[in-house]
Every structure is written in C-alpha cells, then in structure tokens.
Amino acid sequence: ETYLGLISLFAQGESESKSESLKWSYIRRWKRGTGIYPTWSLLGYEMGEDGKWQIVEAEAELVRIIYDMYLNGYSSPQIYMSFDKGMHPAEIAEKLNALEIRTIKNNPWTGESVKNILRNEKYCGNVLCQKTMTVDVFSHKAIKNTGQKTQYFIEGHHEPIILKSDWDRVQQMIDEKYYRKRRGRRTKPRIVLKG
C-alpha cells in the first residue's frame, strides 16, 4: 500500500507539473499575440495549413444571417413570416430549426447557442483568451473566468466575418435588452413582522 501510495503521489506530481508547463506555454503565446485556438467547434472558421484561421464561406454566411436577423429581423417565403425589428435569439433558433439548419456540433439551435454566436468576439476578428479556466487537472472541470486569472485580448487576430461596427451594435442591443429586462422586474414586497 505504501508503494502504491508513493507511485500515485509521483504520478499526481507529474500531471500537475505538465499542466503548469502547458499553462505557461499558452500564456507566453497569448502575450506574443499568438496561441492555440481550436476551430473545430467554431462556426465559420477552419485552421489552414499555415496554422492561420481561414473563413469557411458556407458557414460564414450562416453567421452573417444570424447577425442580420438579430439586427434587422427576418423574412422568408419558406416559413411565411416576417419581422420588421430585430429578433430575439430564441426566435432566431426557432427559425433555424424550422429550416432544419444545425449547429456546428450537429445539434438543434437554442436561444443560448444563438446568443453565444452573437457574443463571440472572434466573429469581428478578435480573440479573448482564457474566458474559462480549469479548476484542477484531474476533474478537468472548466468554469467561467470572472477575474480569477488574467485574460489576454488579441485584436485583429484573423479575418473577420462580421464588421466590427455591426458586432458592437449587437453587443449594445443585447446589453440594453438585458438591463431593460432587469429594470422592469418587480421586486416582491417585504413583509416586516413585529414580535
């Protein structure tokens, strides 16, 4: 048992050491404005032979349509509906599913998956590194980085699919809707009991 305990401690130390080395490698690359950013789950981009991101035009067109639907609404003879204002992410998801269009992971669209596309700075050519962080090397559980670790922002990392002005406008619209919704919430009255 002692021998097995020593072996497991040694293996744990080695895993932690490799994990720290990888983290420092990523940080050095981010500071230089380079790094490893997988594109396998990113609609609209693929990794070129030179290691740089390339636009996949068929997928990029869907990204543009999602932004346009959010900004301007949508009309299609296929589903006989039209909107004269921008659409909510859940409505966009509903329309994409009605047209049998799937996400990059071949799943049905949800309001959250549409919102993730709308919020992703990569579509205007920038990259924010370390949005999430791994809690420990064994569970590999990732959580949102809300300031626990330094984030690195790389401007102009790759060719954009969406104009920066349109991306900024979408962020402003999302934020305004969020704050308007928060302000509109009614708080429950507080009941004070006297004993």
mmCIF file of C-alpha atoms in Angstrom:
data_model
loop_
_atom_site.group_PDB
_atom_site.id
_atom_site.type_symbol
_atom_site.label_atom_id
_atom_site.label_comp_id
_atom_site.label_asym_id
_atom_site.label_seq_id
_atom_site.Cartn_x
_atom_site.Cartn_y
_atom_site.Cartn_z
ATOM 1 C CA GLU A 1 0.000 0.000 0.000
ATOM 2 C CA THR A 2 2.841 2.363 0.824
ATOM 3 C CA TYR A 3 4.478 1.599 -2.532
ATOM 4 C CA LEU A 4 1.207 2.205 -4.437
ATOM 5 C CA GLY A 5 0.683 5.436 -2.478
ATOM 6 C CA LEU A 6 4.159 6.686 -3.452
ATOM 7 C CA ILE A 7 3.557 5.818 -7.133
ATOM 8 C CA SER A 8 0.219 7.657 -7.179
ATOM 9 C CA LEU A 9 1.802 10.710 -5.488
ATOM 10 C CA PHE A 10 4.583 10.707 -8.094
ATOM 11 C CA ALA A 11 2.028 10.413 -10.942
ATOM 12 C CA GLN A 12 -0.046 13.233 -9.459
ATOM 13 C CA GLY A 13 3.002 15.487 -9.184
ATOM 14 C CA GLU A 14 3.957 14.736 -12.798
ATOM 15 C CA SER A 15 0.426 15.541 -14.030
ATOM 16 C CA GLU A 16 0.409 18.833 -12.121
ATOM 17 C CA SER A 17 3.866 19.716 -13.465
ATOM 18 C CA LYS A 18 2.819 19.029 -17.088
ATOM 19 C CA SER A 19 -0.365 21.055 -16.584
ATOM 20 C CA GLU A 20 1.601 24.048 -15.250
ATOM 21 C CA SER A 21 4.062 23.828 -18.164
ATOM 22 C CA LEU A 22 1.186 23.877 -20.659
ATOM 23 C CA LYS A 23 -0.433 26.858 -18.906
ATOM 24 C CA TRP A 24 2.815 28.853 -19.058
ATOM 25 C CA SER A 25 3.258 27.897 -22.710
ATOM 26 C CA TYR A 26 -0.230 29.245 -23.505
ATOM 27 C CA ILE A 27 0.371 32.452 -21.543
ATOM 28 C CA ARG A 28 3.683 33.122 -23.355
ATOM 29 C CA ARG A 29 1.930 32.676 -26.719
ATOM 30 C CA TRP A 30 -1.011 34.885 -25.723
ATOM 31 C CA LYS A 31 1.375 37.647 -24.631
ATOM 32 C CA ARG A 32 3.025 37.482 -28.075
ATOM 33 C CA GLY A 33 -0.391 37.639 -29.760
ATOM 34 C CA THR A 34 -0.247 34.045 -30.961
ATOM 35 C CA GLY A 35 -1.554 30.853 -29.487
ATOM 36 C CA ILE A 36 -3.538 27.691 -29.950
ATOM 37 C CA TYR A 37 -7.195 28.315 -30.661
ATOM 38 C CA PRO A 38 -9.100 25.274 -31.890
ATOM 39 C CA THR A 39 -11.685 25.906 -34.598
ATOM 40 C CA TRP A 40 -13.431 22.523 -34.544
ATOM 41 C CA SER A 41 -16.404 23.967 -32.633
ATOM 42 C CA LEU A 42 -16.329 27.458 -34.159
ATOM 43 C CA LEU A 43 -18.840 28.057 -36.936
ATOM 44 C CA GLY A 44 -17.323 29.876 -39.918
ATOM 45 C CA TYR A 45 -13.609 29.133 -39.480
ATOM 46 C CA GLU A 46 -11.131 26.319 -40.023
ATOM 47 C CA MET A 47 -7.402 26.015 -39.445
ATOM 48 C CA GLY A 48 -5.351 26.475 -42.630
ATOM 49 C CA GLU A 49 -2.196 24.551 -43.461
ATOM 50 C CA ASP A 50 -0.160 27.580 -42.367
ATOM 51 C CA GLY A 51 -1.772 27.415 -38.906
ATOM 52 C CA LYS A 52 -3.848 30.543 -39.515
ATOM 53 C CA TRP A 53 -7.616 30.745 -39.443
ATOM 54 C CA GLN A 54 -9.444 30.687 -42.742
ATOM 55 C CA ILE A 55 -13.080 31.566 -43.362
ATOM 56 C CA VAL A 56 -15.374 28.709 -44.408
ATOM 57 C CA GLU A 57 -17.700 30.711 -46.630
ATOM 58 C CA ALA A 58 -20.805 28.469 -46.392
ATOM 59 C CA GLU A 59 -20.661 28.557 -42.579
ATOM 60 C CA ALA A 60 -19.718 32.244 -42.504
ATOM 61 C CA GLU A 61 -22.863 33.071 -44.473
ATOM 62 C CA LEU A 62 -24.950 31.492 -41.708
ATOM 63 C CA VAL A 63 -23.125 33.622 -39.118
ATOM 64 C CA ARG A 64 -23.914 36.750 -41.174
ATOM 65 C CA ILE A 65 -27.572 35.717 -41.425
ATOM 66 C CA ILE A 66 -27.783 35.249 -37.628
ATOM 67 C CA TYR A 67 -26.355 38.737 -37.040
ATOM 68 C CA ASP A 68 -28.652 40.230 -39.680
ATOM 69 C CA MET A 69 -31.687 38.521 -38.144
ATOM 70 C CA TYR A 70 -30.775 39.902 -34.738
ATOM 71 C CA LEU A 71 -30.204 43.417 -36.061
ATOM 72 C CA ASN A 72 -32.917 43.725 -38.691
ATOM 73 C CA GLY A 73 -35.416 40.875 -38.399
ATOM 74 C CA TYR A 74 -36.090 38.210 -40.964
ATOM 75 C CA SER A 75 -38.488 37.324 -43.719
ATOM 76 C CA SER A 76 -38.596 34.113 -45.709
ATOM 77 C CA PRO A 77 -41.153 32.697 -48.126
ATOM 78 C CA GLN A 78 -40.249 29.257 -46.752
ATOM 79 C CA ILE A 79 -41.888 29.944 -43.417
ATOM 80 C CA TYR A 80 -44.263 32.791 -44.364
ATOM 81 C CA MET A 81 -43.307 35.088 -41.513
ATOM 82 C CA SER A 82 -41.704 38.491 -41.440
ATOM 83 C CA PHE A 83 -40.327 40.709 -38.727
ATOM 84 C CA ASP A 84 -39.728 44.415 -39.069
ATOM 85 C CA LYS A 85 -37.498 44.597 -35.990
ATOM 86 C CA GLY A 86 -34.537 42.637 -34.742
ATOM 87 C CA MET A 87 -35.292 39.171 -33.447
ATOM 88 C CA HIS A 88 -34.711 37.595 -30.053
ATOM 89 C CA PRO A 89 -32.085 34.760 -30.001
ATOM 90 C CA ALA A 90 -34.815 32.200 -29.173
ATOM 91 C CA GLU A 91 -36.813 33.323 -32.237
ATOM 92 C CA ILE A 92 -33.728 33.008 -34.422
ATOM 93 C CA ALA A 93 -33.142 29.496 -33.057
ATOM 94 C CA GLU A 94 -36.751 28.591 -33.836
ATOM 95 C CA LYS A 95 -36.411 29.758 -37.452
ATOM 96 C CA LEU A 96 -33.105 27.936 -37.981
ATOM 97 C CA ASN A 97 -34.596 24.734 -36.589
ATOM 98 C CA ALA A 98 -37.668 25.149 -38.820
ATOM 99 C CA LEU A 99 -35.303 25.264 -41.799
ATOM 100 C CA GLU A 100 -33.510 22.159 -40.441
ATOM 101 C CA ILE A 101 -30.200 24.001 -40.084
ATOM 102 C CA ARG A 102 -27.988 22.519 -37.363
ATOM 103 C CA THR A 103 -25.227 23.939 -35.174
ATOM 104 C CA ILE A 104 -21.537 23.205 -35.858
ATOM 105 C CA LYS A 105 -21.863 20.260 -33.423
ATOM 106 C CA ASN A 106 -24.906 18.989 -35.355
ATOM 107 C CA ASN A 107 -27.354 19.894 -32.574
ATOM 108 C CA PRO A 108 -30.640 21.816 -32.781
ATOM 109 C CA TRP A 109 -30.317 25.546 -32.141
ATOM 110 C CA THR A 110 -31.316 27.096 -28.813
ATOM 111 C CA GLY A 111 -31.572 30.729 -27.781
ATOM 112 C CA GLU A 112 -28.342 30.252 -25.820
ATOM 113 C CA SER A 113 -26.414 28.811 -28.787
ATOM 114 C CA VAL A 114 -27.540 31.774 -30.940
ATOM 115 C CA LYS A 115 -26.539 34.203 -28.174
ATOM 116 C CA ASN A 116 -23.106 32.558 -27.980
ATOM 117 C CA ILE A 117 -22.612 33.324 -31.704
ATOM 118 C CA LEU A 118 -23.777 36.924 -31.171
ATOM 119 C CA ARG A 119 -21.492 37.429 -28.165
ATOM 120 C CA ASN A 120 -18.388 35.800 -29.671
ATOM 121 C CA GLU A 121 -15.726 38.438 -30.396
ATOM 122 C CA LYS A 122 -13.991 36.049 -32.804
ATOM 123 C CA TYR A 123 -16.526 36.938 -35.495
ATOM 124 C CA CYS A 124 -15.198 40.502 -35.689
ATOM 125 C CA GLY A 125 -11.576 39.299 -35.921
ATOM 126 C CA ASN A 126 -10.530 39.493 -32.268
ATOM 127 C CA VAL A 127 -9.739 36.839 -29.669
ATOM 128 C CA LEU A 128 -10.202 36.980 -25.903
ATOM 129 C CA CYS A 129 -8.041 34.285 -24.327
ATOM 130 C CA GLN A 130 -8.763 32.500 -21.053
ATOM 131 C CA LYS A 131 -12.524 33.102 -20.920
ATOM 132 C CA THR A 132 -12.736 29.909 -18.899
ATOM 133 C CA MET A 133 -10.356 28.217 -16.527
ATOM 134 C CA THR A 134 -9.851 24.642 -15.378
ATOM 135 C CA VAL A 135 -10.450 24.084 -11.680
ATOM 136 C CA ASP A 136 -7.981 21.192 -11.335
ATOM 137 C CA VAL A 137 -6.002 18.823 -13.541
ATOM 138 C CA PHE A 138 -7.951 15.733 -12.526
ATOM 139 C CA SER A 139 -11.615 16.675 -12.950
ATOM 140 C CA HIS A 140 -10.853 18.959 -15.945
ATOM 141 C CA LYS A 141 -13.944 20.945 -14.905
ATOM 142 C CA ALA A 142 -13.966 24.355 -16.589
ATOM 143 C CA ILE A 143 -15.620 27.410 -15.051
ATOM 144 C CA LYS A 144 -16.116 30.956 -16.311
ATOM 145 C CA ASN A 145 -13.141 33.212 -15.600
ATOM 146 C CA THR A 146 -14.667 36.190 -13.810
ATOM 147 C CA GLY A 147 -11.356 37.792 -12.872
ATOM 148 C CA GLN A 148 -9.601 34.941 -11.095
ATOM 149 C CA LYS A 149 -6.990 34.765 -13.880
ATOM 150 C CA THR A 150 -5.586 37.314 -16.316
ATOM 151 C CA GLN A 151 -7.306 37.428 -19.705
ATOM 152 C CA TYR A 152 -5.464 38.332 -22.917
ATOM 153 C CA PHE A 153 -7.156 40.243 -25.743
ATOM 154 C CA ILE A 154 -5.691 39.955 -29.255
ATOM 155 C CA GLU A 155 -7.073 42.499 -31.687
ATOM 156 C CA GLY A 156 -7.043 41.715 -35.419
ATOM 157 C CA HIS A 157 -6.033 38.090 -34.900
ATOM 158 C CA HIS A 158 -7.774 36.849 -38.060
ATOM 159 C CA GLU A 159 -10.030 37.951 -40.914
ATOM 160 C CA PRO A 160 -13.447 38.982 -39.564
ATOM 161 C CA ILE A 161 -16.770 37.615 -40.760
ATOM 162 C CA ILE A 162 -18.783 40.475 -39.199
ATOM 163 C CA LEU A 163 -17.960 44.188 -39.377
ATOM 164 C CA LYS A 164 -16.728 45.498 -36.019
ATOM 165 C CA SER A 165 -19.412 48.218 -36.119
ATOM 166 C CA ASP A 166 -22.155 45.574 -36.507
ATOM 167 C CA TRP A 167 -20.649 43.442 -33.743
ATOM 168 C CA ASP A 168 -20.535 46.480 -31.424
ATOM 169 C CA ARG A 169 -24.147 47.321 -32.278
ATOM 170 C CA VAL A 170 -25.257 43.776 -31.440
ATOM 171 C CA GLN A 171 -23.457 43.928 -28.050
ATOM 172 C CA GLN A 172 -25.141 47.239 -27.293
ATOM 173 C CA MET A 173 -28.576 45.838 -28.211
ATOM 174 C CA ILE A 174 -28.064 42.720 -26.077
ATOM 175 C CA ASP A 175 -26.903 44.817 -23.110
ATOM 176 C CA GLU A 176 -29.802 47.275 -23.467
ATOM 177 C CA LYS A 177 -32.343 44.431 -23.581
ATOM 178 C CA TYR A 178 -30.723 42.804 -20.557
ATOM 179 C CA TYR A 179 -30.744 45.990 -18.462
ATOM 180 C CA ARG A 180 -34.252 46.942 -19.581
ATOM 181 C CA LYS A 181 -35.429 43.477 -18.535
ATOM 182 C CA ARG A 182 -33.650 43.792 -15.162
ATOM 183 C CA ARG A 183 -35.133 47.264 -14.537
ATOM 184 C CA GLY A 184 -38.590 46.008 -15.468
ATOM 185 C CA ARG A 185 -38.592 43.267 -12.851
ATOM 186 C CA ARG A 186 -40.871 43.943 -9.922
ATOM 187 C CA THR A 187 -39.487 43.161 -6.537
ATOM 188 C CA LYS A 188 -41.614 41.271 -4.057
ATOM 189 C CA PRO A 189 -42.849 43.424 -1.180
ATOM 190 C CA ARG A 190 -41.053 42.820 2.062
ATOM 191 C CA ILE A 191 -43.241 41.895 4.996
ATOM 192 C CA VAL A 192 -41.993 43.075 8.340
ATOM 193 C CA LEU A 193 -43.305 41.098 11.276
ATOM 194 C CA LYS A 194 -43.204 42.572 14.720
ATOM 195 C CA GLY A 195 -42.817 40.127 17.557
#
